[in-house]
């Protein structure tokens, strides 16, 4: 019989918390460098969200390739 997976000790990965906070800031900085006329509207929300999600997905793919 296999042991309970909840009994196993969780590994600490400090990069997760770091990138959860850094990727939105990096996306905002990148957005300010890319667009010269930034207006607070739906386009800003949509493009910022897409850029941030792409950053998270890219980070997850690279992290997965490094760890596995």
mmCIF file of N, CA and C in Angstrom:
data_model
loop_
_atom_site.group_PDB
_atom_site.id
_atom_site.type_symbol
_atom_site.label_atom_id
_atom_site.label_comp_id
_atom_site.label_asym_id
_atom_site.label_seq_id
_atom_site.Cartn_x
_atom_site.Cartn_y
_atom_site.Cartn_z
ATOM 1 N N UNK A 1 0.847 -1.185 0.000
ATOM 2 C CA UNK A 1 0.000 0.000 0.000
ATOM 3 C C UNK A 1 0.892 1.248 0.000
ATOM 4 N N UNK A 2 0.569 2.157 -0.857
ATOM 5 C CA UNK A 2 1.347 3.396 -0.953
ATOM 6 C C UNK A 2 0.956 4.335 0.179
ATOM 7 N N UNK A 3 1.916 5.186 0.555
ATOM 8 C CA UNK A 3 1.656 6.154 1.612
ATOM 9 C C UNK A 3 0.787 7.303 1.126
ATOM 10 N N UNK A 4 0.288 8.035 2.062
ATOM 11 C CA UNK A 4 -0.533 9.196 1.779
ATOM 12 C C UNK A 4 0.350 10.297 1.180
ATOM 13 N N UNK A 5 -0.003 10.831 -0.003
ATOM 14 C CA UNK A 5 0.832 11.884 -0.599
ATOM 15 C C UNK A 5 0.883 13.150 0.243
ATOM 16 N N UNK A 6 -0.088 13.342 1.130
ATOM 17 C CA UNK A 6 -0.076 14.525 1.980
ATOM 18 C C UNK A 6 0.956 14.405 3.100
ATOM 19 N N UNK A 7 1.397 13.171 3.378
ATOM 20 C CA UNK A 7 2.399 12.965 4.415
ATOM 21 C C UNK A 7 3.800 13.353 3.949
ATOM 22 N N UNK A 8 4.009 13.403 2.647
ATOM 23 C CA UNK A 8 5.329 13.758 2.131
ATOM 24 C C UNK A 8 5.619 15.223 2.408
ATOM 25 N N UNK A 9 6.880 15.496 2.673
ATOM 26 C CA UNK A 9 7.274 16.872 2.920
ATOM 27 C C UNK A 9 7.246 17.662 1.623
ATOM 28 N N UNK A 10 6.701 18.852 1.660
ATOM 29 C CA UNK A 10 6.656 19.726 0.495
ATOM 30 C C UNK A 10 8.021 20.386 0.304
ATOM 31 N N UNK A 11 8.487 20.429 -0.938
ATOM 32 C CA UNK A 11 9.736 21.123 -1.228
ATOM 33 C C UNK A 11 9.475 22.618 -1.291
ATOM 34 N N UNK A 12 10.438 23.377 -0.850
ATOM 35 C CA UNK A 12 10.327 24.831 -0.878
ATOM 36 C C UNK A 12 10.948 25.347 -2.168
ATOM 37 N N UNK A 13 10.169 26.088 -2.926
ATOM 38 C CA UNK A 13 10.629 26.665 -4.187
ATOM 39 C C UNK A 13 10.447 28.182 -4.116
ATOM 40 N N UNK A 14 11.497 28.918 -3.736
ATOM 41 C CA UNK A 14 11.357 30.374 -3.599
ATOM 42 C C UNK A 14 11.114 31.077 -4.926
ATOM 43 N N UNK A 15 11.426 30.428 -6.043
ATOM 44 C CA UNK A 15 11.228 31.074 -7.332
ATOM 45 C C UNK A 15 9.754 31.267 -7.654
ATOM 46 N N UNK A 16 8.897 30.438 -7.114
ATOM 47 C CA UNK A 16 7.465 30.552 -7.415
ATOM 48 C C UNK A 16 6.920 31.882 -6.910
ATOM 49 N N UNK A 17 7.137 32.173 -5.643
ATOM 50 C CA UNK A 17 6.629 33.423 -5.073
ATOM 51 C C UNK A 17 7.286 34.635 -5.733
ATOM 52 N N UNK A 18 8.566 34.514 -6.019
ATOM 53 C CA UNK A 18 9.283 35.610 -6.673
ATOM 54 C C UNK A 18 8.666 35.939 -8.027
ATOM 55 N N UNK A 19 8.446 34.920 -8.844
ATOM 56 C CA UNK A 19 7.913 35.182 -10.174
ATOM 57 C C UNK A 19 6.428 35.514 -10.173
ATOM 58 N N UNK A 20 5.684 35.067 -9.179
ATOM 59 C CA UNK A 20 4.291 35.490 -9.079
ATOM 60 C C UNK A 20 4.194 36.999 -8.898
ATOM 61 N N UNK A 21 5.177 37.586 -8.226
ATOM 62 C CA UNK A 21 5.195 39.037 -8.026
ATOM 63 C C UNK A 21 5.927 39.777 -9.145
ATOM 64 N N UNK A 22 7.000 39.185 -9.669
ATOM 65 C CA UNK A 22 7.820 39.908 -10.648
ATOM 66 C C UNK A 22 7.205 39.983 -12.038
ATOM 67 N N UNK A 23 6.545 38.945 -12.484
ATOM 68 C CA UNK A 23 6.028 38.926 -13.858
ATOM 69 C C UNK A 23 5.041 40.066 -14.126
ATOM 70 N N UNK A 24 4.099 40.367 -13.235
ATOM 71 C CA UNK A 24 3.231 41.529 -13.513
ATOM 72 C C UNK A 24 3.995 42.856 -13.580
ATOM 73 N N UNK A 25 5.017 43.013 -12.745
ATOM 74 C CA UNK A 25 5.816 44.247 -12.798
ATOM 75 C C UNK A 25 6.632 44.314 -14.087
ATOM 76 N N UNK A 26 7.186 43.190 -14.492
ATOM 77 C CA UNK A 26 7.934 43.155 -15.745
ATOM 78 C C UNK A 26 7.005 43.440 -16.920
ATOM 79 N N UNK A 27 5.795 42.898 -16.881
ATOM 80 C CA UNK A 27 4.818 43.158 -17.943
ATOM 81 C C UNK A 27 4.443 44.638 -17.997
ATOM 82 N N UNK A 28 4.279 45.260 -16.840
ATOM 83 C CA UNK A 28 3.942 46.691 -16.808
ATOM 84 C C UNK A 28 5.093 47.531 -17.360
ATOM 85 N N UNK A 29 6.327 47.188 -16.992
ATOM 86 C CA UNK A 29 7.490 47.911 -17.504
ATOM 87 C C UNK A 29 7.606 47.728 -19.017
ATOM 88 N N UNK A 30 7.431 46.501 -19.476
ATOM 89 C CA UNK A 30 7.474 46.212 -20.912
ATOM 90 C C UNK A 30 6.365 46.969 -21.650
ATOM 91 N N UNK A 31 5.183 47.027 -21.057
ATOM 92 C CA UNK A 31 4.057 47.741 -21.665
ATOM 93 C C UNK A 31 4.381 49.222 -21.805
ATOM 94 N N UNK A 32 4.994 49.801 -20.771
ATOM 95 C CA UNK A 32 5.316 51.236 -20.831
ATOM 96 C C UNK A 32 6.398 51.525 -21.866
ATOM 97 N N UNK A 33 7.294 50.564 -22.118
ATOM 98 C CA UNK A 33 8.309 50.753 -23.142
ATOM 99 C C UNK A 33 7.767 50.532 -24.550
ATOM 100 N N UNK A 34 6.771 49.662 -24.672
ATOM 101 C CA UNK A 34 6.236 49.302 -25.986
ATOM 102 C C UNK A 34 5.263 50.342 -26.527
ATOM 103 N N UNK A 35 4.362 50.806 -25.686
ATOM 104 C CA UNK A 35 3.310 51.722 -26.140
ATOM 105 C C UNK A 35 3.608 53.140 -25.656
ATOM 106 N N UNK A 36 3.586 54.092 -26.580
ATOM 107 C CA UNK A 36 3.895 55.476 -26.210
ATOM 108 C C UNK A 36 2.671 56.226 -25.697
ATOM 109 N N UNK A 37 1.491 55.874 -26.165
ATOM 110 C CA UNK A 37 0.269 56.563 -25.764
ATOM 111 C C UNK A 37 -0.609 55.587 -24.983
ATOM 112 N N UNK A 38 -0.398 55.513 -23.677
ATOM 113 C CA UNK A 38 -1.147 54.571 -22.836
ATOM 114 C C UNK A 38 -2.398 55.258 -22.314
ATOM 115 N N UNK A 39 -3.548 54.652 -22.626
ATOM 116 C CA UNK A 39 -4.827 55.160 -22.138
ATOM 117 C C UNK A 39 -5.481 54.060 -21.310
ATOM 118 N N UNK A 40 -6.098 54.461 -20.194
ATOM 119 C CA UNK A 40 -6.746 53.499 -19.300
ATOM 120 C C UNK A 40 -8.101 53.104 -19.875
ATOM 121 N N UNK A 41 -8.119 51.974 -20.596
ATOM 122 C CA UNK A 41 -9.360 51.499 -21.196
ATOM 123 C C UNK A 41 -9.313 49.971 -21.297
ATOM 124 N N UNK A 42 -10.264 49.407 -22.002
ATOM 125 C CA UNK A 42 -10.343 47.957 -22.153
ATOM 126 C C UNK A 42 -9.164 47.374 -22.914
ATOM 127 N N UNK A 43 -8.630 48.129 -23.864
ATOM 128 C CA UNK A 43 -7.467 47.653 -24.623
ATOM 129 C C UNK A 43 -6.262 47.463 -23.705
ATOM 130 N N UNK A 44 -6.054 48.399 -22.799
ATOM 131 C CA UNK A 44 -4.967 48.285 -21.832
ATOM 132 C C UNK A 44 -5.141 47.041 -20.976
ATOM 133 N N UNK A 45 -6.326 46.839 -20.452
ATOM 134 C CA UNK A 45 -6.592 45.674 -19.608
ATOM 135 C C UNK A 45 -6.386 44.374 -20.376
ATOM 136 N N UNK A 46 -6.876 44.318 -21.599
ATOM 137 C CA UNK A 46 -6.755 43.099 -22.405
ATOM 138 C C UNK A 46 -5.304 42.799 -22.746
ATOM 139 N N UNK A 47 -4.565 43.786 -23.255
ATOM 140 C CA UNK A 47 -3.181 43.533 -23.665
ATOM 141 C C UNK A 47 -2.274 43.262 -22.466
ATOM 142 N N UNK A 48 -2.493 43.960 -21.358
ATOM 143 C CA UNK A 48 -1.701 43.712 -20.157
ATOM 144 C C UNK A 48 -1.962 42.311 -19.613
ATOM 145 N N UNK A 49 -3.211 41.903 -19.614
ATOM 146 C CA UNK A 49 -3.564 40.563 -19.141
ATOM 147 C C UNK A 49 -2.943 39.488 -20.035
ATOM 148 N N UNK A 50 -3.026 39.677 -21.348
ATOM 149 C CA UNK A 50 -2.445 38.710 -22.281
ATOM 150 C C UNK A 50 -0.931 38.636 -22.095
ATOM 151 N N UNK A 51 -0.275 39.782 -21.974
ATOM 152 C CA UNK A 51 1.177 39.800 -21.778
ATOM 153 C C UNK A 51 1.574 39.114 -20.466
ATOM 154 N N UNK A 52 0.812 39.350 -19.415
ATOM 155 C CA UNK A 52 1.122 38.747 -18.116
ATOM 156 C C UNK A 52 0.907 37.243 -18.144
ATOM 157 N N UNK A 53 -0.175 36.800 -18.752
ATOM 158 C CA UNK A 53 -0.430 35.357 -18.852
ATOM 159 C C UNK A 53 0.648 34.689 -19.705
ATOM 160 N N UNK A 54 1.053 35.326 -20.787
ATOM 161 C CA UNK A 54 2.136 34.776 -21.602
ATOM 162 C C UNK A 54 3.432 34.685 -20.800
ATOM 163 N N UNK A 55 3.686 35.663 -19.959
ATOM 164 C CA UNK A 55 4.875 35.624 -19.106
ATOM 165 C C UNK A 55 4.824 34.461 -18.136
ATOM 166 N N UNK A 56 3.650 34.245 -17.511
ATOM 167 C CA UNK A 56 3.498 33.114 -16.599
ATOM 168 C C UNK A 56 3.687 31.786 -17.335
ATOM 169 N N UNK A 57 3.092 31.658 -18.513
ATOM 170 C CA UNK A 57 3.213 30.408 -19.267
ATOM 171 C C UNK A 57 4.653 30.163 -19.711
ATOM 172 N N UNK A 58 5.335 31.196 -20.159
ATOM 173 C CA UNK A 58 6.737 31.043 -20.565
ATOM 174 C C UNK A 58 7.595 30.637 -19.372
ATOM 175 N N UNK A 59 7.365 31.280 -18.223
ATOM 176 C CA UNK A 59 8.118 30.934 -17.027
ATOM 177 C C UNK A 59 7.850 29.491 -16.603
ATOM 178 N N UNK A 60 6.596 29.064 -16.660
ATOM 179 C CA UNK A 60 6.270 27.688 -16.288
ATOM 180 C C UNK A 60 6.923 26.682 -17.223
ATOM 181 N N UNK A 61 6.936 26.971 -18.522
ATOM 182 C CA UNK A 61 7.565 26.053 -19.486
ATOM 183 C C UNK A 61 9.067 25.954 -19.249
ATOM 184 N N UNK A 62 9.727 27.083 -19.060
ATOM 185 C CA UNK A 62 11.174 27.080 -18.817
ATOM 186 C C UNK A 62 11.478 26.382 -17.494
ATOM 187 N N UNK A 63 10.690 26.668 -16.476
ATOM 188 C CA UNK A 63 10.889 26.037 -15.164
ATOM 189 C C UNK A 63 10.710 24.527 -15.260
ATOM 190 N N UNK A 64 9.707 24.112 -16.000
ATOM 191 C CA UNK A 64 9.460 22.677 -16.174
ATOM 192 C C UNK A 64 10.632 22.016 -16.905
ATOM 193 N N UNK A 65 11.147 22.687 -17.941
ATOM 194 C CA UNK A 65 12.281 22.111 -18.676
ATOM 195 C C UNK A 65 13.533 22.015 -17.796
ATOM 196 N N UNK A 66 13.748 22.977 -16.909
ATOM 197 C CA UNK A 66 14.924 22.959 -16.049
ATOM 198 C C UNK A 66 14.790 21.880 -14.976
ATOM 199 N N UNK A 67 13.617 21.790 -14.343
ATOM 200 C CA UNK A 67 13.453 20.860 -13.230
ATOM 201 C C UNK A 67 13.248 19.411 -13.663
ATOM 202 N N UNK A 68 12.736 19.203 -14.851
ATOM 203 C CA UNK A 68 12.452 17.826 -15.261
ATOM 204 C C UNK A 68 13.214 17.537 -16.474
#
